[in-house]
Amino acid sequence: ILNVEQSPQSLHVQEGDSTNFTCSFPSSNFYALHWYRWETAKSPEALFVMTLNGDEKKKGRISATLNTKEGYSYLYIKGSQPEDSATYLCAFKGANNLFFGTGTRLTVIP
Amino acid sequence: NAGVTQTPKFQVLKTGQSMTLQCAQDMNHEYMSWYRQDPGMGLRLIHYSVGAGITDQGEVPNGYNVSRSTTEDFPLRLLSAAPSQTSVYFCASSRRQGFTTDTQYFGPGTRLTVL
């Protein structure tokens, strides 16, 4: 069982604010780091898969960075919108399976 | 493509009853898995399968059974339901288990309550 930690647990921001949150994971035996977006009453949907130290991924206003040497990834949202309200999960890919963090619940206030 | 489907959406059981949660995918994915999601905890892996006829235990397998007779279907059986199994259950699939960049596709979830 691997320890994947996300912080903060929850976050409230005003519409238009930029925000970021953190995923920490073991720095050894790294295969990949996944980010998922999980809206209430829906299923998690993949945002990014990151494999290389220094990787940066971007999808619209959302971007992510990866530091495998120190074991962390940041997810950034620029100019948050109410539709960005969701729980953002990261998952560490071990040899066989994914190990999920508990998520950061983001609420964007109009 | 329907993607990953799960039935039922909701279920209430009494302690000691057994039932099967159904999961099917139409994407010809090799890898399928079952997770449970409890408040304050991340998705925890119950069982997984890397192909038809092959299953293995995840992090929290006790009280659950799986089989994989076809590529498409991966049912989860609760042998004798306990209140501790009250949870939301998600089935997921991905193209291949060994490739790090394959993302998982999740079903809509089954909310199970055991009284």
PDB file of N, CA and C in Angstrom, chain A residues 2-6 9 38 44 87-91 98-104, chain B residues 34-46 59-60 87-88 90 106:
ATOM      1  N   LEU A   2       0.662   2.120  -0.965  1.00  0.00           N
ATOM      2  CA  LEU A   2       1.487   3.318  -1.084  1.00  0.00           C
ATOM      3  C   LEU A   2       0.720   4.519  -0.545  1.00  0.00           C
ATOM      4  N   ASN A   3       1.492   5.482   0.004  1.00  0.00           N
ATOM      5  CA  ASN A   3       0.879   6.666   0.588  1.00  0.00           C
ATOM      6  C   ASN A   3       0.871   7.793  -0.425  1.00  0.00           C
ATOM      7  N   VAL A   4      -0.317   8.182  -0.868  1.00  0.00           N
ATOM      8  CA  VAL A   4      -0.475   9.297  -1.790  1.00  0.00           C
ATOM      9  C   VAL A   4      -1.296  10.340  -1.055  1.00  0.00           C
ATOM     10  N   GLU A   5      -0.728  11.519  -0.886  1.00  0.00           N
ATOM     11  CA  GLU A   5      -1.399  12.554  -0.103  1.00  0.00           C
ATOM     12  C   GLU A   5      -1.714  13.763  -0.965  1.00  0.00           C
ATOM     13  N   GLN A   6      -2.888  14.344  -0.735  1.00  0.00           N
ATOM     14  CA  GLN A   6      -3.270  15.537  -1.460  1.00  0.00           C
ATOM     15  C   GLN A   6      -3.616  16.637  -0.471  1.00  0.00           C
ATOM     16  N   GLN A   9      -7.417  19.527   1.589  1.00  0.00           N
ATOM     17  CA  GLN A   9      -8.569  18.623   1.415  1.00  0.00           C
ATOM     18  C   GLN A   9      -9.679  19.318   0.661  1.00  0.00           C
ATOM     19  N   TRP A  38     -13.366  14.790 -10.802  1.00  0.00           N
ATOM     20  CA  TRP A  38     -14.532  14.035 -10.380  1.00  0.00           C
ATOM     21  C   TRP A  38     -15.613  15.000  -9.950  1.00  0.00           C
ATOM     22  N   PRO A  44     -15.155   9.656 -12.003  1.00  0.00           N
ATOM     23  CA  PRO A  44     -13.872  10.326 -12.279  1.00  0.00           C
ATOM     24  C   PRO A  44     -13.528  10.256 -13.772  1.00  0.00           C
ATOM     25  N   THR A  87     -13.986  17.483  -7.436  1.00  0.00           N
ATOM     26  CA  THR A  87     -12.882  16.920  -6.654  1.00  0.00           C
ATOM     27  C   THR A  87     -11.802  16.487  -7.627  1.00  0.00           C
ATOM     28  N   TYR A  88     -10.573  16.878  -7.334  1.00  0.00           N
ATOM     29  CA  TYR A  88      -9.445  16.546  -8.202  1.00  0.00           C
ATOM     30  C   TYR A  88      -8.613  15.473  -7.497  1.00  0.00           C
ATOM     31  N   LEU A  89      -8.514  14.333  -8.175  1.00  0.00           N
ATOM     32  CA  LEU A  89      -7.813  13.179  -7.610  1.00  0.00           C
ATOM     33  C   LEU A  89      -6.485  12.989  -8.310  1.00  0.00           C
ATOM     34  N   CYS A  90      -5.460  12.656  -7.545  1.00  0.00           N
ATOM     35  CA  CYS A  90      -4.245  12.183  -8.184  1.00  0.00           C
ATOM     36  C   CYS A  90      -4.076  10.701  -7.846  1.00  0.00           C
ATOM     37  N   ALA A  91      -3.369  10.001  -8.695  1.00  0.00           N
ATOM     38  CA  ALA A  91      -3.153   8.572  -8.494  1.00  0.00           C
ATOM     39  C   ALA A  91      -1.740   8.211  -8.933  1.00  0.00           C
ATOM     40  N   LEU A  98      -3.139   1.491  -9.741  1.00  0.00           N
ATOM     41  CA  LEU A  98      -3.154   2.892  -9.326  1.00  0.00           C
ATOM     42  C   LEU A  98      -3.460   2.995  -7.843  1.00  0.00           C
ATOM     43  N   PHE A  99      -2.760   3.910  -7.153  1.00  0.00           N
ATOM     44  CA  PHE A  99      -3.033   4.213  -5.750  1.00  0.00           C
ATOM     45  C   PHE A  99      -3.505   5.658  -5.685  1.00  0.00           C
ATOM     46  N   PHE A 100      -4.738   5.844  -5.229  1.00  0.00           N
ATOM     47  CA  PHE A 100      -5.363   7.155  -5.271  1.00  0.00           C
ATOM     48  C   PHE A 100      -5.167   7.922  -3.976  1.00  0.00           C
ATOM     49  N   GLY A 101      -5.024   9.248  -4.108  1.00  0.00           N
ATOM     50  CA  GLY A 101      -5.126  10.133  -2.966  1.00  0.00           C
ATOM     51  C   GLY A 101      -6.591  10.360  -2.630  1.00  0.00           C
ATOM     52  N   THR A 102      -6.833  11.107  -1.551  1.00  0.00           N
ATOM     53  CA  THR A 102      -8.213  11.349  -1.110  1.00  0.00           C
ATOM     54  C   THR A 102      -8.854  12.514  -1.849  1.00  0.00           C
ATOM     55  N   GLY A 103      -8.064  13.258  -2.616  1.00  0.00           N
ATOM     56  CA  GLY A 103      -8.640  14.306  -3.441  1.00  0.00           C
ATOM     57  C   GLY A 103      -8.636  15.678  -2.796  1.00  0.00           C
ATOM     58  N   THR A 104      -8.716  16.691  -3.652  1.00  0.00           N
ATOM     59  CA  THR A 104      -8.931  18.071  -3.226  1.00  0.00           C
ATOM     60  C   THR A 104     -10.272  18.506  -3.793  1.00  0.00           C
TER      61      THR A 104
ATOM     62  N   TRP B  34     -12.154  -3.100  -9.618  1.00  0.00           N
ATOM     63  CA  TRP B  34     -13.205  -2.638  -8.729  1.00  0.00           C
ATOM     64  C   TRP B  34     -12.582  -1.839  -7.594  1.00  0.00           C
ATOM     65  N   TYR B  35     -13.194  -0.667  -7.331  1.00  0.00           N
ATOM     66  CA  TYR B  35     -12.792   0.186  -6.226  1.00  0.00           C
ATOM     67  C   TYR B  35     -13.994   0.418  -5.315  1.00  0.00           C
ATOM     68  N   ARG B  36     -13.697   0.711  -4.073  1.00  0.00           N
ATOM     69  CA  ARG B  36     -14.725   1.237  -3.193  1.00  0.00           C
ATOM     70  C   ARG B  36     -14.300   2.627  -2.716  1.00  0.00           C
ATOM     71  N   GLN B  37     -15.283   3.467  -2.530  1.00  0.00           N
ATOM     72  CA  GLN B  37     -15.001   4.841  -2.132  1.00  0.00           C
ATOM     73  C   GLN B  37     -15.775   5.153  -0.870  1.00  0.00           C
ATOM     74  N   ASP B  38     -15.053   5.465   0.187  1.00  0.00           N
ATOM     75  CA  ASP B  38     -15.646   5.761   1.480  1.00  0.00           C
ATOM     76  C   ASP B  38     -15.273   7.182   1.884  1.00  0.00           C
ATOM     77  N   PRO B  39     -16.121   7.842   2.664  1.00  0.00           N
ATOM     78  CA  PRO B  39     -15.843   9.240   3.057  1.00  0.00           C
ATOM     79  C   PRO B  39     -14.475   9.369   3.710  1.00  0.00           C
ATOM     80  N   GLY B  40     -13.710  10.372   3.282  1.00  0.00           N
ATOM     81  CA  GLY B  40     -12.405  10.640   3.876  1.00  0.00           C
ATOM     82  C   GLY B  40     -11.300   9.720   3.408  1.00  0.00           C
ATOM     83  N   MET B  41     -11.641   8.801   2.523  1.00  0.00           N
ATOM     84  CA  MET B  41     -10.629   7.879   2.020  1.00  0.00           C
ATOM     85  C   MET B  41     -10.597   7.954   0.492  1.00  0.00           C
ATOM     86  N   GLY B  42      -9.442   7.652  -0.055  1.00  0.00           N
ATOM     87  CA  GLY B  42      -9.345   7.609  -1.506  1.00  0.00           C
ATOM     88  C   GLY B  42     -10.026   6.373  -2.057  1.00  0.00           C
ATOM     89  N   LEU B  43     -10.083   6.274  -3.346  1.00  0.00           N
ATOM     90  CA  LEU B  43     -10.565   5.050  -3.986  1.00  0.00           C
ATOM     91  C   LEU B  43      -9.611   3.910  -3.616  1.00  0.00           C
ATOM     92  N   ARG B  44     -10.179   2.843  -3.089  1.00  0.00           N
ATOM     93  CA  ARG B  44      -9.344   1.704  -2.687  1.00  0.00           C
ATOM     94  C   ARG B  44      -9.653   0.507  -3.568  1.00  0.00           C
ATOM     95  N   LEU B  45      -8.597  -0.124  -4.039  1.00  0.00           N
ATOM     96  CA  LEU B  45      -8.732  -1.222  -4.982  1.00  0.00           C
ATOM     97  C   LEU B  45      -9.145  -2.501  -4.268  1.00  0.00           C
ATOM     98  N   ILE B  46     -10.197  -3.135  -4.789  1.00  0.00           N
ATOM     99  CA  ILE B  46     -10.692  -4.374  -4.180  1.00  0.00           C
ATOM    100  C   ILE B  46     -10.091  -5.579  -4.906  1.00  0.00           C
ATOM    101  N   GLU B  59      -6.119  -3.964  -2.589  1.00  0.00           N
ATOM    102  CA  GLU B  59      -5.826  -3.512  -1.231  1.00  0.00           C
ATOM    103  C   GLU B  59      -6.813  -4.029  -0.197  1.00  0.00           C
ATOM    104  N   VAL B  60      -8.096  -4.153  -0.560  1.00  0.00           N
ATOM    105  CA  VAL B  60      -9.150  -4.512   0.399  1.00  0.00           C
ATOM    106  C   VAL B  60     -10.035  -5.626  -0.157  1.00  0.00           C
ATOM    107  N   SER B  87     -20.884   1.342   0.972  1.00  0.00           N
ATOM    108  CA  SER B  87     -19.903   2.136   0.257  1.00  0.00           C
ATOM    109  C   SER B  87     -20.443   2.456  -1.136  1.00  0.00           C
ATOM    110  N   VAL B  88     -19.671   3.237  -1.877  1.00  0.00           N
ATOM    111  CA  VAL B  88     -19.937   3.409  -3.296  1.00  0.00           C
ATOM    112  C   VAL B  88     -18.883   2.625  -4.053  1.00  0.00           C
ATOM    113  N   PHE B  90     -17.052   1.482  -7.576  1.00  0.00           N
ATOM    114  CA  PHE B  90     -16.770   1.883  -8.951  1.00  0.00           C
ATOM    115  C   PHE B  90     -16.014   0.771  -9.666  1.00  0.00           C
ATOM    116  N   PHE B 106     -14.022   5.055 -15.797  1.00  0.00           N
ATOM    117  CA  PHE B 106     -14.836   4.626 -14.671  1.00  0.00           C
ATOM    118  C   PHE B 106     -16.304   4.479 -15.058  1.00  0.00           C
TER     119      PHE B 106
END
